[in-house]
Tab-separated table of C-alpha atoms in Angstrom:
chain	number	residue	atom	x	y	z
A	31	UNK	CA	-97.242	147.553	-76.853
A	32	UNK	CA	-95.862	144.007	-78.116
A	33	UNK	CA	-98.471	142.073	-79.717
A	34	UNK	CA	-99.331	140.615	-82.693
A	35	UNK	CA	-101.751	143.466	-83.695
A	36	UNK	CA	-99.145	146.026	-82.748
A	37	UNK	CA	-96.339	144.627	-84.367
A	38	UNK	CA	-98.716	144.955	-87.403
A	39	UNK	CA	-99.567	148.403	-87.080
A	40	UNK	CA	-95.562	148.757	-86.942
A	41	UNK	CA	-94.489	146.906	-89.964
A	42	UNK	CA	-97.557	148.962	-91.698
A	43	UNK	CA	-95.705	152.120	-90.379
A	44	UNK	CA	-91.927	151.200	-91.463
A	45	UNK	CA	-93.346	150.252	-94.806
A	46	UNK	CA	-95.180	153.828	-95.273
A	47	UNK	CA	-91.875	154.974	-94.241
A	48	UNK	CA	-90.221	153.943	-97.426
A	49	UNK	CA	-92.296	155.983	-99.683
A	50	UNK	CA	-90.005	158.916	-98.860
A	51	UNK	CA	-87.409	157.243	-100.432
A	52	UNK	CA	-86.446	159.255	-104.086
A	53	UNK	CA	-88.582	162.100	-102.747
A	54	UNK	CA	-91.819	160.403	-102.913
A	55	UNK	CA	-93.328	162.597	-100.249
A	56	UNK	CA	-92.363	165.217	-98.295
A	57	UNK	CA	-90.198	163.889	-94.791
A	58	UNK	CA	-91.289	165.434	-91.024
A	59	UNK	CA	-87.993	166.571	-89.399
A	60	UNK	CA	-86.391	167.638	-86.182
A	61	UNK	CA	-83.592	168.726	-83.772
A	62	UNK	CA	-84.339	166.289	-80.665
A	63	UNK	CA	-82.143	168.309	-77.485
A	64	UNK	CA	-83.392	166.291	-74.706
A	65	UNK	CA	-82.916	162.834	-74.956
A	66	UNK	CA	-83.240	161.222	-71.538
A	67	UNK	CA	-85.527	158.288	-71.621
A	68	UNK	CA	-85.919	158.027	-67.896
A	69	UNK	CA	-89.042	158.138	-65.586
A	70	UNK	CA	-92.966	158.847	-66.300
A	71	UNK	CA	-92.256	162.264	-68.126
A	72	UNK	CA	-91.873	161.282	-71.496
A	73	UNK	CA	-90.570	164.555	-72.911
A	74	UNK	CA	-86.562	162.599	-73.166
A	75	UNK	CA	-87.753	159.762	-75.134
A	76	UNK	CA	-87.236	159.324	-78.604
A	77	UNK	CA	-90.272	156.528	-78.446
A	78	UNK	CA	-92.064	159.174	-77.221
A	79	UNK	CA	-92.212	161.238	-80.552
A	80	UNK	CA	-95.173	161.090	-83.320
A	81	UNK	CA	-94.917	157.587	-85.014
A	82	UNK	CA	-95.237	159.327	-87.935
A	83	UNK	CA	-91.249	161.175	-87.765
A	84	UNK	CA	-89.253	160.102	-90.641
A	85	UNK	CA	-85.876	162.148	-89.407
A	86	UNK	CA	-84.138	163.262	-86.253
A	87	UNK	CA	-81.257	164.918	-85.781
A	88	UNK	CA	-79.749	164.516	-82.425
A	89	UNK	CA	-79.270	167.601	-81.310
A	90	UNK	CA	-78.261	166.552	-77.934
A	91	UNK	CA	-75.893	164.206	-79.013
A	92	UNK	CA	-75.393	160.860	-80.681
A	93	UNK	CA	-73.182	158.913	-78.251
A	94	UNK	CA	-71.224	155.915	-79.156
A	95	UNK	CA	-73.008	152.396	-78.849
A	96	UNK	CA	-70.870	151.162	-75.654
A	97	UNK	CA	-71.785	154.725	-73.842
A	98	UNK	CA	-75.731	153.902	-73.927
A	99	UNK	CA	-77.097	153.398	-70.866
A	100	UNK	CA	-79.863	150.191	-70.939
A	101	UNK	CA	-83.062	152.825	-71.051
A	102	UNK	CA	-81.057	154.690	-74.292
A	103	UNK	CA	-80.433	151.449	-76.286
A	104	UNK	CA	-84.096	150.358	-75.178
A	105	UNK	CA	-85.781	154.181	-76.687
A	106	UNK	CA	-83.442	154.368	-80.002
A	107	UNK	CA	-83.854	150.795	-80.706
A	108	UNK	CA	-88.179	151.965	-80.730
A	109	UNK	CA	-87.203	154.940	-82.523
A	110	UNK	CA	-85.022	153.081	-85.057
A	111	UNK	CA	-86.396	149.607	-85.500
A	112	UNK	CA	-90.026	149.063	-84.533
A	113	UNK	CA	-91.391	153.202	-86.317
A	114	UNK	CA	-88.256	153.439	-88.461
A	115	UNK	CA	-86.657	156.827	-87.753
A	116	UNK	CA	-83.776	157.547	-89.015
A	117	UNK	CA	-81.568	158.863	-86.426
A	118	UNK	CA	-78.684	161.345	-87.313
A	119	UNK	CA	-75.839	162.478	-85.870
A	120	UNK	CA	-75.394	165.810	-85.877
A	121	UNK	CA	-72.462	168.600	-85.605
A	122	UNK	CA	-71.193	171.985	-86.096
A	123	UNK	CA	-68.329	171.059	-88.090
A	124	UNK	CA	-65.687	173.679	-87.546
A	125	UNK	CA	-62.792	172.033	-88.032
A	126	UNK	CA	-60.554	168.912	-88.131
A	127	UNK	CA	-60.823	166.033	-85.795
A	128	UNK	CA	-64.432	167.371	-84.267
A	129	UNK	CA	-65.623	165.041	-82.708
A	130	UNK	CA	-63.453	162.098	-83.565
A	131	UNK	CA	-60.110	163.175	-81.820
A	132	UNK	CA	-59.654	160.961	-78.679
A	133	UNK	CA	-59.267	162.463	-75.378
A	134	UNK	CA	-55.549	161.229	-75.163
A	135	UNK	CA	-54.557	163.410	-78.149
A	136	UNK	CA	-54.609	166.494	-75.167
A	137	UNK	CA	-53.803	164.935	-72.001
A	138	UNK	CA	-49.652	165.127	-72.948
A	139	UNK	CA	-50.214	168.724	-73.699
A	140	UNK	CA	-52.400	169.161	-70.386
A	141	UNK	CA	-49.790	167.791	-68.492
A	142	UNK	CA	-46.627	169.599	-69.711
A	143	UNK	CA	-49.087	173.128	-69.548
A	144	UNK	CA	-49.861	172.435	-65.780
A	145	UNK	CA	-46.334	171.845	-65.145
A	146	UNK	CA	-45.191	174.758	-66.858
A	147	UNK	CA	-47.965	176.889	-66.196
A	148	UNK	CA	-48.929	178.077	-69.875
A	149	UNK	CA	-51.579	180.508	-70.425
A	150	UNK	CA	-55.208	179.559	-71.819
A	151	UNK	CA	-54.014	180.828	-75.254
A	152	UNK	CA	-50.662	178.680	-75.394
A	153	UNK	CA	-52.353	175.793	-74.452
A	154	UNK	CA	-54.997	176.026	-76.902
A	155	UNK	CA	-52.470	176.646	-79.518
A	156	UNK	CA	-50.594	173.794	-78.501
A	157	UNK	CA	-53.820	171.300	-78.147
A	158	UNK	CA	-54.429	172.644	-82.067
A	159	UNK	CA	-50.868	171.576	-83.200
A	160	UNK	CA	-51.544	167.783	-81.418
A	161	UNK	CA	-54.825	167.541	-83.090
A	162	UNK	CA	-53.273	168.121	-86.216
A	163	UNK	CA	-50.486	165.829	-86.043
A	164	UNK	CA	-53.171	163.194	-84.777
A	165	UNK	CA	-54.993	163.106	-88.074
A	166	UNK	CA	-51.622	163.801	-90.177
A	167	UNK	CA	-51.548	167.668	-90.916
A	168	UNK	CA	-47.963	167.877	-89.700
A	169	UNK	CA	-46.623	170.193	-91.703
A	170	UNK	CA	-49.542	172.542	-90.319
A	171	UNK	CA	-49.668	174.724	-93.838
A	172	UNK	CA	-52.989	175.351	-94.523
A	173	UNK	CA	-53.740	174.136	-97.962
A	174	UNK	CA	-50.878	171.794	-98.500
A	175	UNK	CA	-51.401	168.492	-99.536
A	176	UNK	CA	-51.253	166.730	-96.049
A	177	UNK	CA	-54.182	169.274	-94.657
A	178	UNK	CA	-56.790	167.552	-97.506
A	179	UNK	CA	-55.521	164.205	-96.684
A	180	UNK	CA	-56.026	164.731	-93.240
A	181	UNK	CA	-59.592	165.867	-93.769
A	182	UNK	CA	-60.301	162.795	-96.148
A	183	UNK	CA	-59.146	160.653	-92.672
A	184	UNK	CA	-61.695	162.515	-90.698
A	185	UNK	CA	-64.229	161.763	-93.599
A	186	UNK	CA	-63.968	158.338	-93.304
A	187	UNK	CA	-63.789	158.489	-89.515
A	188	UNK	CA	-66.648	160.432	-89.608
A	189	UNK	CA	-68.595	158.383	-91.587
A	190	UNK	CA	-67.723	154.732	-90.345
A	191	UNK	CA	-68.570	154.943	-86.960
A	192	UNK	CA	-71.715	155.449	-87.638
A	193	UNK	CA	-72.311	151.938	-88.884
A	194	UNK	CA	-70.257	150.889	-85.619
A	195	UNK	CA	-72.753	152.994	-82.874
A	196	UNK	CA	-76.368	152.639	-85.525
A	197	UNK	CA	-76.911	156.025	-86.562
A	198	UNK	CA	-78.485	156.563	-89.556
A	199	UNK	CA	-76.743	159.605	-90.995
A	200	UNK	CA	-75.123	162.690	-90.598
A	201	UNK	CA	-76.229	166.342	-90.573
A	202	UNK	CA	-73.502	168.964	-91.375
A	203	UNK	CA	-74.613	172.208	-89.116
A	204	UNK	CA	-72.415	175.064	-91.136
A	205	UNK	CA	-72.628	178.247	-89.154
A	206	UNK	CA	-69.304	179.964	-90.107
A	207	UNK	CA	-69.537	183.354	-88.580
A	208	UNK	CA	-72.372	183.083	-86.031
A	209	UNK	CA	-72.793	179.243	-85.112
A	210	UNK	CA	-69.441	178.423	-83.878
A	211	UNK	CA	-66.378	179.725	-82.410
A	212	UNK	CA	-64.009	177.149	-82.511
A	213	UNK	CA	-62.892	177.676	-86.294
A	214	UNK	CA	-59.144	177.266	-86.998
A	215	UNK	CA	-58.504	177.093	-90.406
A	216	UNK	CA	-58.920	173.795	-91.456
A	217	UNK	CA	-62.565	174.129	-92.535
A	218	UNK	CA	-63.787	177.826	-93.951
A	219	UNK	CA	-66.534	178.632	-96.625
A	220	UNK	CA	-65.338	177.209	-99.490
A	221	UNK	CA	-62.548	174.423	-100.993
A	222	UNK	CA	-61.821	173.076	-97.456
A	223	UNK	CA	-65.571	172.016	-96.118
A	224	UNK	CA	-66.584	170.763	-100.069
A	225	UNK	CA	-63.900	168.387	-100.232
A	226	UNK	CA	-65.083	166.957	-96.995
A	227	UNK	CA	-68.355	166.968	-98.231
A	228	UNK	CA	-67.050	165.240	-100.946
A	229	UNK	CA	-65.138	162.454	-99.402
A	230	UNK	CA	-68.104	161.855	-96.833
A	231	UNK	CA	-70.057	161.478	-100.100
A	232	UNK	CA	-67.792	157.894	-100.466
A	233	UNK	CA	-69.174	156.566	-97.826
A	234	UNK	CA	-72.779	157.969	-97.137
A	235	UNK	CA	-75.220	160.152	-99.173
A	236	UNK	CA	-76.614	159.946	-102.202
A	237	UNK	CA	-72.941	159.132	-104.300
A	238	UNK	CA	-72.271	156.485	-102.467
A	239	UNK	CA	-75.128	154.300	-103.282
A	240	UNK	CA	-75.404	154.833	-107.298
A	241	UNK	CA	-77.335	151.690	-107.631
A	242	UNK	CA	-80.020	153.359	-104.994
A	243	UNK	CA	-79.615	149.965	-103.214
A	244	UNK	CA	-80.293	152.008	-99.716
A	245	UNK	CA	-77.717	154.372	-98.052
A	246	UNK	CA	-77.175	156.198	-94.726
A	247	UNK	CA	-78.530	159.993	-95.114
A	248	UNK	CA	-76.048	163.320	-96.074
A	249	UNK	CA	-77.428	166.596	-94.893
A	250	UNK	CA	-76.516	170.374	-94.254
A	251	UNK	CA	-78.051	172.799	-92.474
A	252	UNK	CA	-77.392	176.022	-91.369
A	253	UNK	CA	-76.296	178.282	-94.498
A	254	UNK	CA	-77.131	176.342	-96.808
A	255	UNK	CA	-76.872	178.753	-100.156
A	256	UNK	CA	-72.634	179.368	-99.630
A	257	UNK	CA	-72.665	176.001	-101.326
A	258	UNK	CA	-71.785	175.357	-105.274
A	259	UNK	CA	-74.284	174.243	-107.040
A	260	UNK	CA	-72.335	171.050	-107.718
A	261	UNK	CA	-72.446	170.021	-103.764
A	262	UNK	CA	-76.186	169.078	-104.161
A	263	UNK	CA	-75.340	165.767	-105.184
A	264	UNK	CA	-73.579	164.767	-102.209
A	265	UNK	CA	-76.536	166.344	-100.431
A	266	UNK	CA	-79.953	163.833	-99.207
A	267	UNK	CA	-81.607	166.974	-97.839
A	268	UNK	CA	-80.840	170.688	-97.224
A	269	UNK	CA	-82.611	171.819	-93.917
A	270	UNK	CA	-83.148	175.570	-94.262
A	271	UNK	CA	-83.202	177.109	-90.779
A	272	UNK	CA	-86.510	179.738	-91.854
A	273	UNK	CA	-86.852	180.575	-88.280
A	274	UNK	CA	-90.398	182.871	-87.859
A	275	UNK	CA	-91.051	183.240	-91.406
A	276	UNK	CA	-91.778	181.230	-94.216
A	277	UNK	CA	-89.863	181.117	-97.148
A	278	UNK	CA	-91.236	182.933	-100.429
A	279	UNK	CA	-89.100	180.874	-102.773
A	280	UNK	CA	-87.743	177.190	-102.428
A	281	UNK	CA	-84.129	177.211	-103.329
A	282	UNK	CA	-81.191	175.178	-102.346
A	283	UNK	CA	-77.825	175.602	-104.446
A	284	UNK	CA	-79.083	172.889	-106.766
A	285	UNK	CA	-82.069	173.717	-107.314
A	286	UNK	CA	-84.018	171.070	-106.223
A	287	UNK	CA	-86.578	172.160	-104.085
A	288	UNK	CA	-87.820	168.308	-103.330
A	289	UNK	CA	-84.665	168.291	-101.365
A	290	UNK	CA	-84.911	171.224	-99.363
A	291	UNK	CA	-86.421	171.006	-95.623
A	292	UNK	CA	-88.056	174.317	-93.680
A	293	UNK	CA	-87.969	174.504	-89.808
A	294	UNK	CA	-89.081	176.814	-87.498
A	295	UNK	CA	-87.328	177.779	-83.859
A	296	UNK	CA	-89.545	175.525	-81.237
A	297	UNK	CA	-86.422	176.509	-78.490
A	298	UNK	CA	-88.415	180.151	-78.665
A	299	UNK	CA	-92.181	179.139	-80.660
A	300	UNK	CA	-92.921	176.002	-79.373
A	301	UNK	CA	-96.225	177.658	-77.342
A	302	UNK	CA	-97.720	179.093	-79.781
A	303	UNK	CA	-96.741	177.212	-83.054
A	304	UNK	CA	-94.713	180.049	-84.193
A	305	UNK	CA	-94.902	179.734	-88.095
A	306	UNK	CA	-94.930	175.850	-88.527
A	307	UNK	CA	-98.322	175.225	-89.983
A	308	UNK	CA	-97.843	177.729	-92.621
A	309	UNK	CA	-94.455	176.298	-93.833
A	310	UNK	CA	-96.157	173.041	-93.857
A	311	UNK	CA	-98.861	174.038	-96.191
A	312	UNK	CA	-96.190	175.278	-98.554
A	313	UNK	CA	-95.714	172.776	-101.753
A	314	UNK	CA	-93.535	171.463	-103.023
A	315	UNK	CA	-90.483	170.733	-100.908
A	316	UNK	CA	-88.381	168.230	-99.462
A	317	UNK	CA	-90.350	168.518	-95.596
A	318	UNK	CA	-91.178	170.617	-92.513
A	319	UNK	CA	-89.622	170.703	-89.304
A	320	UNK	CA	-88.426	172.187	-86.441
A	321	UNK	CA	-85.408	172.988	-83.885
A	322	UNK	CA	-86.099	171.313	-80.435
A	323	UNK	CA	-89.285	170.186	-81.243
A	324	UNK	CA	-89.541	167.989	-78.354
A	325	UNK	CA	-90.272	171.141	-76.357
A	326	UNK	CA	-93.731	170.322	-78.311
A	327	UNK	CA	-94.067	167.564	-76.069
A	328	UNK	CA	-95.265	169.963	-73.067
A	329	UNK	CA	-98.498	171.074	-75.194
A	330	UNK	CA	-101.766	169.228	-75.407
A	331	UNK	CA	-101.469	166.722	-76.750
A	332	UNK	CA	-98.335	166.189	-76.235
A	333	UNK	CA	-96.622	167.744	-79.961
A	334	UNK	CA	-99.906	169.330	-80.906
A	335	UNK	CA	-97.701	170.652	-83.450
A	336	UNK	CA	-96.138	168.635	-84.915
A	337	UNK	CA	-98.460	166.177	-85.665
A	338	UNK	CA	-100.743	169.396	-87.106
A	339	UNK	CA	-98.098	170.134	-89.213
A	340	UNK	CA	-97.169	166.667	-90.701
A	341	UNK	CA	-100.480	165.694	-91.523
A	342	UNK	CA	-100.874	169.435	-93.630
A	343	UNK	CA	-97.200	168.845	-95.007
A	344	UNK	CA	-98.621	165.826	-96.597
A	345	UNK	CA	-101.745	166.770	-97.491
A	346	UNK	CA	-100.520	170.251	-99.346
A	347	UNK	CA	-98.145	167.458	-101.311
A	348	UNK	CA	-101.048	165.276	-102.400
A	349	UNK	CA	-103.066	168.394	-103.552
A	350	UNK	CA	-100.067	169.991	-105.468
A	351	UNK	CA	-99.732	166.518	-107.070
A	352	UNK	CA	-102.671	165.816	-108.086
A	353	UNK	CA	-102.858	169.278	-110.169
A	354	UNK	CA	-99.595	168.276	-111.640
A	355	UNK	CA	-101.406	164.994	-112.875
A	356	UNK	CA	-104.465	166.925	-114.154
């Protein structure tokens, strides 16, 4: 609707937004994997989600602003504008240039490997080398000086195009080991993937707005607790990926348990719930979620659970508050 009376239900809603900011309540989350805002089934739209959503990571991709068809811009700019959602982009960040290397960076390297008819591996290899030289790492020695300059170019690139296509933040997925595949030595578990962290932290997340004028969100998920402690103030949330169970203690690497988000697995739980409710009702901590929760769309009502478990994340906040008042 577009009426008076709705658009001031909406401002109502974007202002009750804001008292999430500084961890004033606990934030509803999500990985959104089907966004296709198309025709009466309204499982693909991002419109479509419970007004009450303060974050969603797009799980099915955050495309750039000119690659949005007319129904897309239409959807996000509901999401975004009118129930203020942030939106984030979101990747598994296994090494330099995901992502942000252009498409012409391989297609010399495709050509010369047709012609010459290299093997899968060679070309690989090869496409590797060019990526690196794209971004600067041409003396391809891990470690050296030009390999952290290089990542402090992807940083930036990272970070500035999302004021260019309206995204509202980033969320790190780091799954060394068992979420990706695709490592190759530019990014591992520990100097290489902090300083990036780091130099992302210029440009969004919590450093780069020491006045607290307003800032585009930082987050990690995946495994969380390889992390220094030191990290956590790069960090806006940590999303803990508590899949069936619910976690006995809140702990992220900095101790700050305001910070840290639960989720359940909605690609296998959505049904049933799985363990949502229950990691809702847990207090305090940063918020609740889930991955693929629009597959909570297909219940009755449409994200039964969702909405369940936002309004008991917020009212297990209010009740642990006010015995922290007493």
């Amino acid at each position: 609707m577009d009426t008076p009376e709705s658009e001031a239900y909406y401002q109502s809603l974007r202002e009750w937004k804001k008292t999430a900011i500084n961890y004033g309540r606990p934030v509803s989350f999500g990985w959104f994997s089907n966004w296709s805002p198309t025709g009466p089934i309204r499982k693909g739209y991002l419109s479509a989600v419970p007004d009450s959503m303060d974050i969603i990571s797009m799980w099915s991709g955050a495309p750039a602003k000119a690659d949005l068809t007319e129904a897309q811009q239409r959807d996000k700019d509901i999401a975004r504008k009118k129930k203020g959602i942030k939106l984030l982009e979101v990747s598994l960040l296994s090494h330099l240039g995901k992502g942000r290397t252009p498409a012409e960076v391989y297609e010399k390297v495709n050509r010369q490997a047709e012609a010459e008819g290299w093997s899968d591996d060679k070309r690989a290899y090869e496409q590797k080398l060019a990526r690196w030289d794209y971004w600067g790492f041409t003396s391809h020695e891990l470690g050296a000086d030009d390999h952290y300059a290089a990542l402090a170019k992807f940083a930036k690139a990272l970070c500035e195009s999302l004021d260019e296509n309206e995204w509202d933040g980033f969320d790190i997925d780091w799954e060394p080991g068992n979420g990706f595949n695709d490592m190759d030595g530019t990014l591992d578990d520990g100097p290489t993937i902090e300083f990036l962290i780091k130099e992302m932290g210029k440009y969004i997340g919590p450093k780069s707005d020491p006045d607290n004028k307003g800032h585009k969100l930082l987050c990690i998920d995946g495994h969380i607790n390889s992390f220094k402690p030191e990290i956590g103030e790069y960090v806006d949330y940590w999303i803990s990926q508590s899949y069936g169970y619910v976690p006995s203690v809140l702990r992220t690497p900095d101790e700050r348990p305001e910070k840290l988000i639960i989720t359940d697995n909605f690609e296998s739980s959505a049904t049933g719930g799985g363990v949502l409710l229950r990691q809702a009702a847990v207090a305090p901590k940063g918020g609740v979620g889930a991955y693929r929760f629009d597959n909570d769309y297909n219940n009755f009502p449409d994200y039964k659970w969702m909405r369940q478990a936002i309004q008991i994340n917020l009212q297990s906040y209010q009740e642990w508050k006010e015995k922290q008042d007493k």
